[in-house]
Coordinates of C-alpha atoms in Angstrom, one line a residue:
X1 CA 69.3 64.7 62.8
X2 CA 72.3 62.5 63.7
X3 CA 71.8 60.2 66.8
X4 CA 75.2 60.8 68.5
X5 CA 76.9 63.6 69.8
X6 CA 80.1 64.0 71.7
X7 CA 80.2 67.1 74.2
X8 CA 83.8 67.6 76.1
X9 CA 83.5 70.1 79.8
X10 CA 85.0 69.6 82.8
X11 CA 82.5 68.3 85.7
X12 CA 82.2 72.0 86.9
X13 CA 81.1 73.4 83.8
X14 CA 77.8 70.3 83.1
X15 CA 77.1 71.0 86.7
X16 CA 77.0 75.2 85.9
X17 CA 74.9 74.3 82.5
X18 CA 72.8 72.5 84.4
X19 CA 72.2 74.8 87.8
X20 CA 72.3 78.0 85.0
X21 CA 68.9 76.5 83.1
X22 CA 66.9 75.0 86.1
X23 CA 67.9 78.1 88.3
X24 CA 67.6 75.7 91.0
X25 CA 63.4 75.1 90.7
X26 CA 63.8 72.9 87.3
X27 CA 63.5 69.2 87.6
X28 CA 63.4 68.0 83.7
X29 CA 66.0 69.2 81.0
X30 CA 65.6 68.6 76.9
X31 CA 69.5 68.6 75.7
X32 CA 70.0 69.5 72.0
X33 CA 72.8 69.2 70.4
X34 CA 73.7 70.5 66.8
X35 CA 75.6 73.0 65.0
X36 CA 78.3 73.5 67.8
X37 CA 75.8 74.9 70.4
X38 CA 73.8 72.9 73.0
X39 CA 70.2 74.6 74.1
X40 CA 69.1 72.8 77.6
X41 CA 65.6 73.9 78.2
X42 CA 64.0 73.4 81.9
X43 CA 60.5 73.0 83.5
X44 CA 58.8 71.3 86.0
X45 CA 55.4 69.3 85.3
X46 CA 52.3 71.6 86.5
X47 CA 54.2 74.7 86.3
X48 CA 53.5 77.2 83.8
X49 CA 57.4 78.7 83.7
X50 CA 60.3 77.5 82.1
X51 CA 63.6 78.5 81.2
X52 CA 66.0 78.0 78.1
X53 CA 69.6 78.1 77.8
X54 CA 72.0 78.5 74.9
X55 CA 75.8 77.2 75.3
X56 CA 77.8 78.3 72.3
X57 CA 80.9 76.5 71.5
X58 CA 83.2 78.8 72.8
X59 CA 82.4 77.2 76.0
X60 CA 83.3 73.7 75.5
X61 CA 86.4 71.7 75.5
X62 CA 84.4 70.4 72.3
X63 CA 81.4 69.6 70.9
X64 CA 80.8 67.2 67.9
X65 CA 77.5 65.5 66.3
X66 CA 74.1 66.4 66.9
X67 CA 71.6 64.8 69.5
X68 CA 68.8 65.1 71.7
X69 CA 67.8 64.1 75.2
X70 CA 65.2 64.2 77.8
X71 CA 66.3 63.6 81.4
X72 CA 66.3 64.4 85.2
X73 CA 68.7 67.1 86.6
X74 CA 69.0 65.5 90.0
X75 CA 69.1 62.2 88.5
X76 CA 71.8 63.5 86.0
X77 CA 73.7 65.4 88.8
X78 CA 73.7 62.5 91.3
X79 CA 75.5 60.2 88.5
X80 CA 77.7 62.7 88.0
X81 CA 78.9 62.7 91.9
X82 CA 79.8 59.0 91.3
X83 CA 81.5 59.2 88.3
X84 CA 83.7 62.6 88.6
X85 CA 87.3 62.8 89.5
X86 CA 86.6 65.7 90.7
X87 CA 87.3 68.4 88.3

C-alpha cells in the first residue's frame, strides 16, 4: 500500500464523515484510503459496537493515493476548528 494520500472536502463535509461513522458515541476512527473510496471505521475501547462507513468518490472534491490512519475524532475535530476558514 502507498504511504500518502491526498483527500480534497470542504470542512463541512470531514466534519459530516466524521459525525456520520461515530454517530456521535465513537471516540477512535481507522481512515483508509485506496481505490477512490475512503472507509472510516468507529469504536470506542470496552464497547462491543462499532460502526463502518464507506465514502465513494463521488463525494469528494478529490481523492488521490492510498493511506491509512488511526486517530481521535475529538482530537481530529478540535484541529480542525483552528485550522478552518470556515467553509
Amino acid at each position: 500500500m502507498q504511504e500518502e494520500a491526498t483527500l480534497t472536502v470542504t470542512e463541512a463535509q470531514f466534519a459530516e464523515m466524521i459525525d456520520v461513522t461515530t454517530v456521535g458515541h465513537h471516540d477512535e476512527v481507522y481512515l483508509n484510503v485506496d481505490g477512490g473510496k475512503v472507509r472510516l471505521l468507529a469504536g470506542t475501547p470496552g464497547s462491543s459496537a462499532g460502526t463502518y462507513v464507506d465514502f465513494v468518490e463521488a463525494y469528494f472534491e478529490g481523492v488521490d493515493g492510498s493511506t491509512e490512519a488511526y486517530f481521535d475524532a475529538n482530537e481530529v475535530m478540535s484541529y480542525l476548528e483552528v485550522v478552518s476558514d470556515g467553509t
